[in-house]
mmCIF file of C-alpha atoms in Angstrom:
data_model
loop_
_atom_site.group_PDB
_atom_site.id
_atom_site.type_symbol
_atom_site.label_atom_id
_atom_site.label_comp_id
_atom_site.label_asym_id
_atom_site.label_seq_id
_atom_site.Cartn_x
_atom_site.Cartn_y
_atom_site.Cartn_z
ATOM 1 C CA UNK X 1 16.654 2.630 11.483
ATOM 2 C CA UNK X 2 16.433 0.729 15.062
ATOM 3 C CA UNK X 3 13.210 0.722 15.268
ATOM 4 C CA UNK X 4 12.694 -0.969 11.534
ATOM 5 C CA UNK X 5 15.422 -3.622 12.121
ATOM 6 C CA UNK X 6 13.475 -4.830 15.647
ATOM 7 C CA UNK X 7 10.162 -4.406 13.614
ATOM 8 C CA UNK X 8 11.630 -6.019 10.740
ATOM 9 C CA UNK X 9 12.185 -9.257 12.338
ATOM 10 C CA UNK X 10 10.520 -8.991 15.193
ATOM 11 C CA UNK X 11 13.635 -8.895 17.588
ATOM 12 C CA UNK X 12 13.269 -9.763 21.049
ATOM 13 C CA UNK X 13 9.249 -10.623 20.809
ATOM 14 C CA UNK X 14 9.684 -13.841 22.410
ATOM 15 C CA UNK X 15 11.883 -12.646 24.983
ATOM 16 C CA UNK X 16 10.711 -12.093 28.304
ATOM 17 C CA UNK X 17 10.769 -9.679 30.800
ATOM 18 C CA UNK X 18 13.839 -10.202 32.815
ATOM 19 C CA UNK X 19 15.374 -12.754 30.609
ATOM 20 C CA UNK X 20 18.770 -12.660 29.601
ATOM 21 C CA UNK X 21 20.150 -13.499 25.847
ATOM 22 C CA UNK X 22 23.300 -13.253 23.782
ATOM 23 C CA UNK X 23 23.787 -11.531 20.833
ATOM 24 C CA UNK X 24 24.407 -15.204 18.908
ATOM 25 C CA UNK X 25 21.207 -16.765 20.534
ATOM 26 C CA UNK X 26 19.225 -13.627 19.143
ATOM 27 C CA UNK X 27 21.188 -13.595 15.468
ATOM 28 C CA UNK X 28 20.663 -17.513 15.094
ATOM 29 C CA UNK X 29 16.553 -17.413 16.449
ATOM 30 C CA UNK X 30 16.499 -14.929 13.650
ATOM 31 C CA UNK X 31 18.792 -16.078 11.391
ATOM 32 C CA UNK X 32 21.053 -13.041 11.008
ATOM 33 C CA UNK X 33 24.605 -12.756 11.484
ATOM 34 C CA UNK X 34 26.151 -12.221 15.345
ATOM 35 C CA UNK X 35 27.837 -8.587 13.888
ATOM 36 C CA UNK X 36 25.171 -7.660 12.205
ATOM 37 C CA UNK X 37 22.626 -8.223 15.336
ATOM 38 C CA UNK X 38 25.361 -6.362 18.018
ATOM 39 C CA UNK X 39 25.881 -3.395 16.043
ATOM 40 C CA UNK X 40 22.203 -2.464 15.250
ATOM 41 C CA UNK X 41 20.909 -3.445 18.829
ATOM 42 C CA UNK X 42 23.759 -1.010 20.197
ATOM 43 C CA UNK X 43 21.977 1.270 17.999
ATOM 44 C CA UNK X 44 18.739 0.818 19.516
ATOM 45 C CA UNK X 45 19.756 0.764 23.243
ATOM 46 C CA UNK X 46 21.120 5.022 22.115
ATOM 47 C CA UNK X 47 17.377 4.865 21.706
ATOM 48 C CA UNK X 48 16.521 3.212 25.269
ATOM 49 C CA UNK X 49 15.509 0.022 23.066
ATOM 50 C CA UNK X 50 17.052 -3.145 25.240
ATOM 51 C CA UNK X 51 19.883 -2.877 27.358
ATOM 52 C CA UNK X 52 22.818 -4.817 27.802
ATOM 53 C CA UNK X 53 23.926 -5.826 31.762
ATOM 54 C CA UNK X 54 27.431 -5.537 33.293
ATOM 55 C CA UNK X 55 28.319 -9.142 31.755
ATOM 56 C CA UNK X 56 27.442 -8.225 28.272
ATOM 57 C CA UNK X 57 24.242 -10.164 28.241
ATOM 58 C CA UNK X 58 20.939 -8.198 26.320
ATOM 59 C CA UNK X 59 17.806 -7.767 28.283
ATOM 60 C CA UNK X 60 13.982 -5.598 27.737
ATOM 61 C CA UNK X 61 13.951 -1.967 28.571
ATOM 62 C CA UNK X 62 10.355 -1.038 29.340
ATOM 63 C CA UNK X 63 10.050 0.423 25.537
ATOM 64 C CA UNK X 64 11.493 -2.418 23.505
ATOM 65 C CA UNK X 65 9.211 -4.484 25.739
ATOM 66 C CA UNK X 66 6.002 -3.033 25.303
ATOM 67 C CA UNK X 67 6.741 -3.022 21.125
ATOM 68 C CA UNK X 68 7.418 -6.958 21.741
ATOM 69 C CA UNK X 69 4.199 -7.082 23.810
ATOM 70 C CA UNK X 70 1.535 -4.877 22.353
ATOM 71 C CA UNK X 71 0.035 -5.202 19.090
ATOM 72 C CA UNK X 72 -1.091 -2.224 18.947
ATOM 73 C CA UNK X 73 2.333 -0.328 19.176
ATOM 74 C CA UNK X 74 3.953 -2.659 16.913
ATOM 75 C CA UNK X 75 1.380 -2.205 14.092
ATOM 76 C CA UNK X 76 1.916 1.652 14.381
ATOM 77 C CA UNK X 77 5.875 0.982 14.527
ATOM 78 C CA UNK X 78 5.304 -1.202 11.444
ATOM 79 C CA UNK X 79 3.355 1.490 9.639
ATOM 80 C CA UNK X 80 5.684 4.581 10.820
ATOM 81 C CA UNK X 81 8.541 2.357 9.436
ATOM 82 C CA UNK X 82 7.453 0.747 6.450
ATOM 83 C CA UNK X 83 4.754 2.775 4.911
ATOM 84 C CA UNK X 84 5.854 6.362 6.129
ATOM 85 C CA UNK X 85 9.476 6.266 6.171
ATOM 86 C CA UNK X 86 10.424 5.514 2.513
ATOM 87 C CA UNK X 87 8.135 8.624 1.277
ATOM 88 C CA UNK X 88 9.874 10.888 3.689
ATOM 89 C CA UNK X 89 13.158 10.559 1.052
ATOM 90 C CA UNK X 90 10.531 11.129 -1.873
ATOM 91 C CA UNK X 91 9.516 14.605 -0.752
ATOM 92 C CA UNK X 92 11.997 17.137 -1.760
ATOM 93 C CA UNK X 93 11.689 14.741 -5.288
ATOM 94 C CA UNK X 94 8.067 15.052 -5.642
ATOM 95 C CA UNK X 95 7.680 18.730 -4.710
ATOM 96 C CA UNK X 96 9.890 19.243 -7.839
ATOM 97 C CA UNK X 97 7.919 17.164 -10.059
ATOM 98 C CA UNK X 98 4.583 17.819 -9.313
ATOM 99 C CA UNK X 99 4.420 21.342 -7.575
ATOM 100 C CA UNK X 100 1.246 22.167 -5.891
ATOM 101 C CA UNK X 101 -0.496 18.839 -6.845
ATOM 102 C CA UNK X 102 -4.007 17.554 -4.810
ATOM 103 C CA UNK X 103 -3.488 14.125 -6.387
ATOM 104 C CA UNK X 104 -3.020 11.268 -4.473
ATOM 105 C CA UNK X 105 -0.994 9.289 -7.121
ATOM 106 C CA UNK X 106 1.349 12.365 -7.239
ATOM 107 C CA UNK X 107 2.240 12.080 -3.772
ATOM 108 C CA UNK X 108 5.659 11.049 -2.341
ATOM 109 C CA UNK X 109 4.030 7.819 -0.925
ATOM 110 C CA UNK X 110 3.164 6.881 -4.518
ATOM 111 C CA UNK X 111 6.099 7.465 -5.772
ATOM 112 C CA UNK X 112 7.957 5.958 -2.998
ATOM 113 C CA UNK X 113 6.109 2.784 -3.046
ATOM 114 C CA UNK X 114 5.477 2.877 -6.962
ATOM 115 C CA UNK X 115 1.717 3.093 -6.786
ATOM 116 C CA UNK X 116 -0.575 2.841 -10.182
ATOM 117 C CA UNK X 117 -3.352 3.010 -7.524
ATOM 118 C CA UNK X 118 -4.250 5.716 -4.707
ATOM 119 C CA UNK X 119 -3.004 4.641 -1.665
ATOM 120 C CA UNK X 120 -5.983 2.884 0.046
ATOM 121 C CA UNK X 121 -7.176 1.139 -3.062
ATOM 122 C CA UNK X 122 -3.958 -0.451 -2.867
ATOM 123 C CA UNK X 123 -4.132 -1.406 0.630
ATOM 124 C CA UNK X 124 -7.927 -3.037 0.347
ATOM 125 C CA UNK X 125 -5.856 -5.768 -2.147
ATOM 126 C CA UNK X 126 -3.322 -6.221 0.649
ATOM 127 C CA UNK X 127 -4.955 -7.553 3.923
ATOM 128 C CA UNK X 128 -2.173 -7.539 6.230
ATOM 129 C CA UNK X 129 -1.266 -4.007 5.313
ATOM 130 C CA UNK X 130 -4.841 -2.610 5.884
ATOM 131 C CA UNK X 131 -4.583 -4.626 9.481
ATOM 132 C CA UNK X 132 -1.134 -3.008 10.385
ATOM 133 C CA UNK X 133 -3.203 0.240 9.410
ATOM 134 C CA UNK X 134 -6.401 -0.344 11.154
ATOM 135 C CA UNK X 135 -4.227 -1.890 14.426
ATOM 136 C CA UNK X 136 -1.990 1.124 14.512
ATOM 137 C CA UNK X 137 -4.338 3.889 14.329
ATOM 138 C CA UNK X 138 -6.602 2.757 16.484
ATOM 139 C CA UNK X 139 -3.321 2.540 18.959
ATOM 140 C CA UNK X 140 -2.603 6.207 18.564
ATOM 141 C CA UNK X 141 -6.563 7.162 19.082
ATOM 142 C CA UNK X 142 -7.096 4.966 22.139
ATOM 143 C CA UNK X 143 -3.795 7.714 23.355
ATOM 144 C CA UNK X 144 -4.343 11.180 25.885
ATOM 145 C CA UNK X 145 -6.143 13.328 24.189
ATOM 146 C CA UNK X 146 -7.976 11.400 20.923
ATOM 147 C CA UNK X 147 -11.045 10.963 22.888
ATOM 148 C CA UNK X 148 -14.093 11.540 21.273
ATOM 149 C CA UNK X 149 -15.986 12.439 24.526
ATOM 150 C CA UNK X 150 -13.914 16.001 24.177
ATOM 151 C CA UNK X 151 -16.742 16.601 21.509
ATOM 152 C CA UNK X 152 -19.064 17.525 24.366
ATOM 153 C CA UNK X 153 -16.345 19.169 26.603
ATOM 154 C CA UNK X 154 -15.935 21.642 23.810
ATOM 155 C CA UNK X 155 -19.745 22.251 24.142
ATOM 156 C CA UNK X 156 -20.284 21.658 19.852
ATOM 157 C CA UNK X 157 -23.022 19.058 20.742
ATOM 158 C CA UNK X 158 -26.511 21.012 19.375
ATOM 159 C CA UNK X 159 -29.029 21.590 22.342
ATOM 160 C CA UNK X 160 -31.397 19.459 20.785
ATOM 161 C CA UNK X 161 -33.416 16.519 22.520
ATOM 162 C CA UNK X 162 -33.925 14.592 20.241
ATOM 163 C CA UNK X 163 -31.114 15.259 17.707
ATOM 164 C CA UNK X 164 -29.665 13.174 15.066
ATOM 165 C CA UNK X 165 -25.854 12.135 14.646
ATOM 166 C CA UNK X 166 -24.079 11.481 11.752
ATOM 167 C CA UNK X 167 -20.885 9.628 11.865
ATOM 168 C CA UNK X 168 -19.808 9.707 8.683
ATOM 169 C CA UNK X 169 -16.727 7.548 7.845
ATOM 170 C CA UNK X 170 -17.693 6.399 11.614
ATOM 171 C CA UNK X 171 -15.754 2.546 11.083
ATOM 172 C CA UNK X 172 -17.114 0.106 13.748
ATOM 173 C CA UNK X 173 -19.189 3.331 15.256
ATOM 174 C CA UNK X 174 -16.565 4.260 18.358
ATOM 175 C CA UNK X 175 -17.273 7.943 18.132
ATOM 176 C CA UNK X 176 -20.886 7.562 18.267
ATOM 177 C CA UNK X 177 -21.024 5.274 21.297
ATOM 178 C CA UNK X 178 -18.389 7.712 22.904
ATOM 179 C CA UNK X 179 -20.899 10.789 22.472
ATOM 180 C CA UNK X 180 -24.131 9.224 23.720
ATOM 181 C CA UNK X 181 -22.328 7.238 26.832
ATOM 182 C CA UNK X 182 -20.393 10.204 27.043
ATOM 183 C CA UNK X 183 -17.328 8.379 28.101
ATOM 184 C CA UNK X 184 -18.416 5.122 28.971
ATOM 185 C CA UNK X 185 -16.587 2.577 27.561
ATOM 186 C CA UNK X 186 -18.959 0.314 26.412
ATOM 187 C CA UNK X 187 -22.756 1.759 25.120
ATOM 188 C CA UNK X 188 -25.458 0.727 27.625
ATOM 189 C CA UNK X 189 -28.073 -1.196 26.841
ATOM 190 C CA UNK X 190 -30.683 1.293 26.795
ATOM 191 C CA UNK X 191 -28.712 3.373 24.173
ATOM 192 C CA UNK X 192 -27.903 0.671 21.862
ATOM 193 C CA UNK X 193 -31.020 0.854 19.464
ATOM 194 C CA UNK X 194 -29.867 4.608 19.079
ATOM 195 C CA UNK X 195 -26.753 4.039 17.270
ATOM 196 C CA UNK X 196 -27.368 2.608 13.707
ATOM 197 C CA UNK X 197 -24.912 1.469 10.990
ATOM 198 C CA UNK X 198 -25.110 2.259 6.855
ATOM 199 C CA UNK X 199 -22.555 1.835 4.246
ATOM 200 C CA UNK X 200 -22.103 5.034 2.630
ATOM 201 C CA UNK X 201 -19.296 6.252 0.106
ATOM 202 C CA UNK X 202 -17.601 9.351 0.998
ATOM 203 C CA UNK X 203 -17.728 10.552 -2.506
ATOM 204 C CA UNK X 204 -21.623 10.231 -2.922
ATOM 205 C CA UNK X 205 -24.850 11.969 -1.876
ATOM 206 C CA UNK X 206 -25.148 11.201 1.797
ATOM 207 C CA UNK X 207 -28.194 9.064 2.057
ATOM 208 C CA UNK X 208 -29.361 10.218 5.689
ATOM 209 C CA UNK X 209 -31.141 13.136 5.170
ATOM 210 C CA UNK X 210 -32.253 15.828 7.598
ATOM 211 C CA UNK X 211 -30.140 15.201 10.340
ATOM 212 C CA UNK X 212 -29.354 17.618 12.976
ATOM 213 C CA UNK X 213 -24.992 17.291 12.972
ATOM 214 C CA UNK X 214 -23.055 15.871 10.505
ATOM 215 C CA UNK X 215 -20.123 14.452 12.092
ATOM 216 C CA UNK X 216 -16.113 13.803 10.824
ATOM 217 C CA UNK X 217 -13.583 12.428 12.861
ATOM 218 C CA UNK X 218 -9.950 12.199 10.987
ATOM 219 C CA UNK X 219 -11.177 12.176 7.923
ATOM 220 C CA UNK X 220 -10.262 15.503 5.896
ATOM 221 C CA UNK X 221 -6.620 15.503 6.921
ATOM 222 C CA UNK X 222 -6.202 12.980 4.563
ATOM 223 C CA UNK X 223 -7.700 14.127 1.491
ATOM 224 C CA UNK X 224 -6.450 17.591 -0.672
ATOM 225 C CA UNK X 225 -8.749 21.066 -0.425
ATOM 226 C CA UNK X 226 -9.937 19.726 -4.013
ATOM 227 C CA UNK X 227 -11.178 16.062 -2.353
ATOM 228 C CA UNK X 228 -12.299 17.817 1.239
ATOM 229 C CA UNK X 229 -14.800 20.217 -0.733
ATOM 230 C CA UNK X 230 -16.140 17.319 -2.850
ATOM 231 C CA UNK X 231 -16.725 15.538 0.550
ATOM 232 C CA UNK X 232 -18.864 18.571 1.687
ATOM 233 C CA UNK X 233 -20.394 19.423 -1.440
ATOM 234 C CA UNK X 234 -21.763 15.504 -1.389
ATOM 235 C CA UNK X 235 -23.577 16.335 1.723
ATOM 236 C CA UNK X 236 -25.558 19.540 0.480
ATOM 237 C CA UNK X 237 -28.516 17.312 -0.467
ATOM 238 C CA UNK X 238 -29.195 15.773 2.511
ATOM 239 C CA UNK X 239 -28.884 19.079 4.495
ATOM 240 C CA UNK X 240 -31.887 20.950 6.180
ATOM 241 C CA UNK X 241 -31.270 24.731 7.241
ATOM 242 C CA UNK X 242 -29.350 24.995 10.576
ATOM 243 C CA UNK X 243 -27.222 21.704 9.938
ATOM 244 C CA UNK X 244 -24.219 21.156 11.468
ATOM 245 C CA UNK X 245 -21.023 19.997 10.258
ATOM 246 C CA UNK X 246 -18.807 19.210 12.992
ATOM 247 C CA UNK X 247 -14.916 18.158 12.128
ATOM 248 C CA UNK X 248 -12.934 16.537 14.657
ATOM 249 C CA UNK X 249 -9.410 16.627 13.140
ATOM 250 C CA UNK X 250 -6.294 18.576 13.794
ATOM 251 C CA UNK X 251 -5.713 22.677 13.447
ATOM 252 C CA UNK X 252 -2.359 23.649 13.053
ATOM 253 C CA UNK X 253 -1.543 26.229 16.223
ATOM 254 C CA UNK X 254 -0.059 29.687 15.968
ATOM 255 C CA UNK X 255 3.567 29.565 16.405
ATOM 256 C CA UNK X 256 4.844 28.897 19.782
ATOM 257 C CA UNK X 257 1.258 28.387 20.835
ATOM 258 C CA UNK X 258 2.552 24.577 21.270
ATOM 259 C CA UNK X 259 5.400 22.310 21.384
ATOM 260 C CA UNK X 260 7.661 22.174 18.253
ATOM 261 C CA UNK X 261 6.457 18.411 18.217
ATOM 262 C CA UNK X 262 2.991 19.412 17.575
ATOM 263 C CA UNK X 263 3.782 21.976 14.776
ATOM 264 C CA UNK X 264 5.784 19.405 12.487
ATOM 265 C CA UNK X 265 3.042 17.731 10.551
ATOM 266 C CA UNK X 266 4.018 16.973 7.351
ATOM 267 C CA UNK X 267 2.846 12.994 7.052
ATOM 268 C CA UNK X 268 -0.355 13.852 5.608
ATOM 269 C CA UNK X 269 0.959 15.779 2.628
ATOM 270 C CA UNK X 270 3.825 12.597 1.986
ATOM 271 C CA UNK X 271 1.260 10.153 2.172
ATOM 272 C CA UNK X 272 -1.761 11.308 0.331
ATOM 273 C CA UNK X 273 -1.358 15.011 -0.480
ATOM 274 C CA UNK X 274 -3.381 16.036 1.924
ATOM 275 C CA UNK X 275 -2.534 18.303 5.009
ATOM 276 C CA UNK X 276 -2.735 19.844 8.057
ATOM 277 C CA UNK X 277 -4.687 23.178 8.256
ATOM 278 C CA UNK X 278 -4.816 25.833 10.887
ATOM 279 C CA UNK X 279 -8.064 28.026 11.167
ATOM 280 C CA UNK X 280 -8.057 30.068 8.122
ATOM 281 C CA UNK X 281 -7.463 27.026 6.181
ATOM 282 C CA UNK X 282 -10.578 25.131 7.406
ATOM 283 C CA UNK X 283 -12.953 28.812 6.896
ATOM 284 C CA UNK X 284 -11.590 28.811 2.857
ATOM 285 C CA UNK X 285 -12.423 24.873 2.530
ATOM 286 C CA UNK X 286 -15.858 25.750 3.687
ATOM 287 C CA UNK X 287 -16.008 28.761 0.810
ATOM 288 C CA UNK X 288 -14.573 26.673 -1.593
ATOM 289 C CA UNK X 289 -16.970 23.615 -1.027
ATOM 290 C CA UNK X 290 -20.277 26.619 -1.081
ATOM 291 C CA UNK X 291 -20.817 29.602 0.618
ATOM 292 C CA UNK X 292 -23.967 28.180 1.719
ATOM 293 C CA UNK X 293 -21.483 26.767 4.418
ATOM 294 C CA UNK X 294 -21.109 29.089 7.534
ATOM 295 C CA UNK X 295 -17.495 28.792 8.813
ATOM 296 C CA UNK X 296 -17.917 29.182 13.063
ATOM 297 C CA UNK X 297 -14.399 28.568 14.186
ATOM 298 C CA UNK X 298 -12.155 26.045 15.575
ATOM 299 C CA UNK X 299 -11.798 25.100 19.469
ATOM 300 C CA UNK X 300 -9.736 23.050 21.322
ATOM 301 C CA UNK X 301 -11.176 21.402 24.070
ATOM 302 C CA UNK X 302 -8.858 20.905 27.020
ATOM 303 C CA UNK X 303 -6.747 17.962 27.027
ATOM 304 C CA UNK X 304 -7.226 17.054 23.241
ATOM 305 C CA UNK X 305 -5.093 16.984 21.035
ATOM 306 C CA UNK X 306 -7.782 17.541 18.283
ATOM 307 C CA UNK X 307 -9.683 20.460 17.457
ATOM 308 C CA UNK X 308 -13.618 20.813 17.068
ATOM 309 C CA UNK X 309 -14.321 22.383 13.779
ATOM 310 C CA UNK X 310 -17.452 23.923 13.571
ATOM 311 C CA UNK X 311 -20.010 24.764 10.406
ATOM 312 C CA UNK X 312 -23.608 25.232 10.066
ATOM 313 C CA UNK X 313 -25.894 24.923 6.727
ATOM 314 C CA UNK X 314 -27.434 28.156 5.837
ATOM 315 C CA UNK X 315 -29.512 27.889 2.399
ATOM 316 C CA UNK X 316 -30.737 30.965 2.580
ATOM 317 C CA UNK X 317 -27.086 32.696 1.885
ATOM 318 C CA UNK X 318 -26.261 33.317 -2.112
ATOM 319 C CA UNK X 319 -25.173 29.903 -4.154
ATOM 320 C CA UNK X 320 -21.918 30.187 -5.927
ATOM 321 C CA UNK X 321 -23.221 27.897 -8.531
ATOM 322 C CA UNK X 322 -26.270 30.463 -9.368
ATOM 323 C CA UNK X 323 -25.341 33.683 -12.025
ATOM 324 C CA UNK X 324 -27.606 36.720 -11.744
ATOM 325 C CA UNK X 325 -28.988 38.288 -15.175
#
């Protein structure tokens, strides 16, 4: 609630470090009325968000600073708070109404937010909204442990020289350039004719064939078991024996393996009906997609917060599409 009234309208983003205020200078910059302003920002400074001094003046705290300072935070605020939070009341509702549905338009953000689209179609009609997006998940991934370079600490890369890297759903190509600099921030010059771009559809036959690692990164916690095999199943064409499908995304720990924090994921299924899966999850999407698909296990690299998923392409193994006579 404090954090969607100071996201809301954008309290104290022009105030500066140090500076003092009232609680009628900041109502009438925003338009909002004096009680209104004092009771919500005594709300937020429970939450270490502003501070008020020994003559009743408000000032910054580091935290309500930084999410009047960086854009990155704020976006993410924005999207916890405005896209997340509503569907979070929905769930309980939709479980009843649609029990043990992979449909995106029978999810508790679509019923929240009164979709007659799935979620991102929505959000390519809305520009702003697919910026808060873009801007606040590339704000958690630029975080401890989302690095991409944890790829080759988990020793997944294939010992092949040369080899040839997938990204698929790769955006502006960050992944990629982290794996061949192998942590440098920006690719070198002698490396930049290796990384190429192509638009591709998730949901049809991947059109670079042969390659030697197929690569995800955040991609299939989004999507249902029914949506994550259709992913895989459009990359059987362009697979050659030995392939490797390598999924960078989260695995749900044992319990008590981690901190309760870490074992509450829920957003996934509120927002799209997708989910979270731990290890035996990811070795059944890989059977249902085709048993062609070798499940290898999950690791987690130290330090990231992101497990390496691991498959490999073997043809040879019996097709569940074929029927013997």
């Amino acid at each position: 609630m404090a954090l969607d009234f100071i996201y809301t309208h954008n309290i104290g983003y022009k105030l500066g470090w140090g500076v003092e205020t009232t609680y009628r200078e900041l109502a009438k910059a925003h338009e909002l009325d004096e009680e209104d302003v004092k009771r919500m920002l005594r709300l937020s400074m429970a939450f270490l968000l502003f501070d008020k001094t020994a003559d009743g003046m408000v000032v910054h705290t580091a935290p309500s600073f930084a999410l009047a300072t960086n854009t990155g935070l704020s976006a993410w605020i924005g999207l916890m708070t405005k896209e997340n939070w509503p569907p979070m009341l929905k769930i309980a509702e939709v479980l009843a109404k649609y029990p043990g549905s992979q449909e995106q338009l029978e999810s508790a953000y679509a019923m929240a937010h009164n979709l007659v689209e799935p979620p991102f179609k929505t959000w390519e009609k809305d520009p702003p909204r697919i910026k808060r997006f873009a801007e606040g998940v590339e704000y958690i991934h630029a975080g401890i442990g989302f690095q991409p370079l944890h790829v080759l600490q988990g020793n997944s890369a294939p010992d092949l020289e040369p080899s040839t890297f997938v990204d698929v759903g790769g955006s502006k190509g960050y992944n990629s350039a982290q794996t061949l600099a192998v942590g440098e921030q920006e690719l070198p010059d002698h490396l930049r004719d290796r990384v190429q771009f192509t638009v591709h559809n998730l949901w049809t036959e991947q059109p670079l064939k042969h390659a030697d690692v197929y690569f995800f990164r955040m991609i299939f916690h989004d999507w249902s078991d029914k949506y994550c095999a259709e992913i895989l199943r459009s990359l059987i064409p362009a697979l050659k024996k030995g392939a490797k499908i390598i999924i960078y995304d989260f695995c749900l720990p044992p319990k008590g393996a981690v901190s309760l924090y870490q074992e509450r994921w829920l957003s996934d299924e509120v927002f799209t009906n997708g989910k979270e899966r731990d290890t035996e999850n990811w070795a059944a999407l890989f059977g249902k997609a085709d048993n062609r698909f070798i499940f290898l296990g999950v690791r987690l690299p130290p330090g990231s917060k992101e497990a390496i998923v691991e498959a490999v392409w073997a043809p040879d193994a019996k097709d569940p599409s074929t029927t013997e006579t």
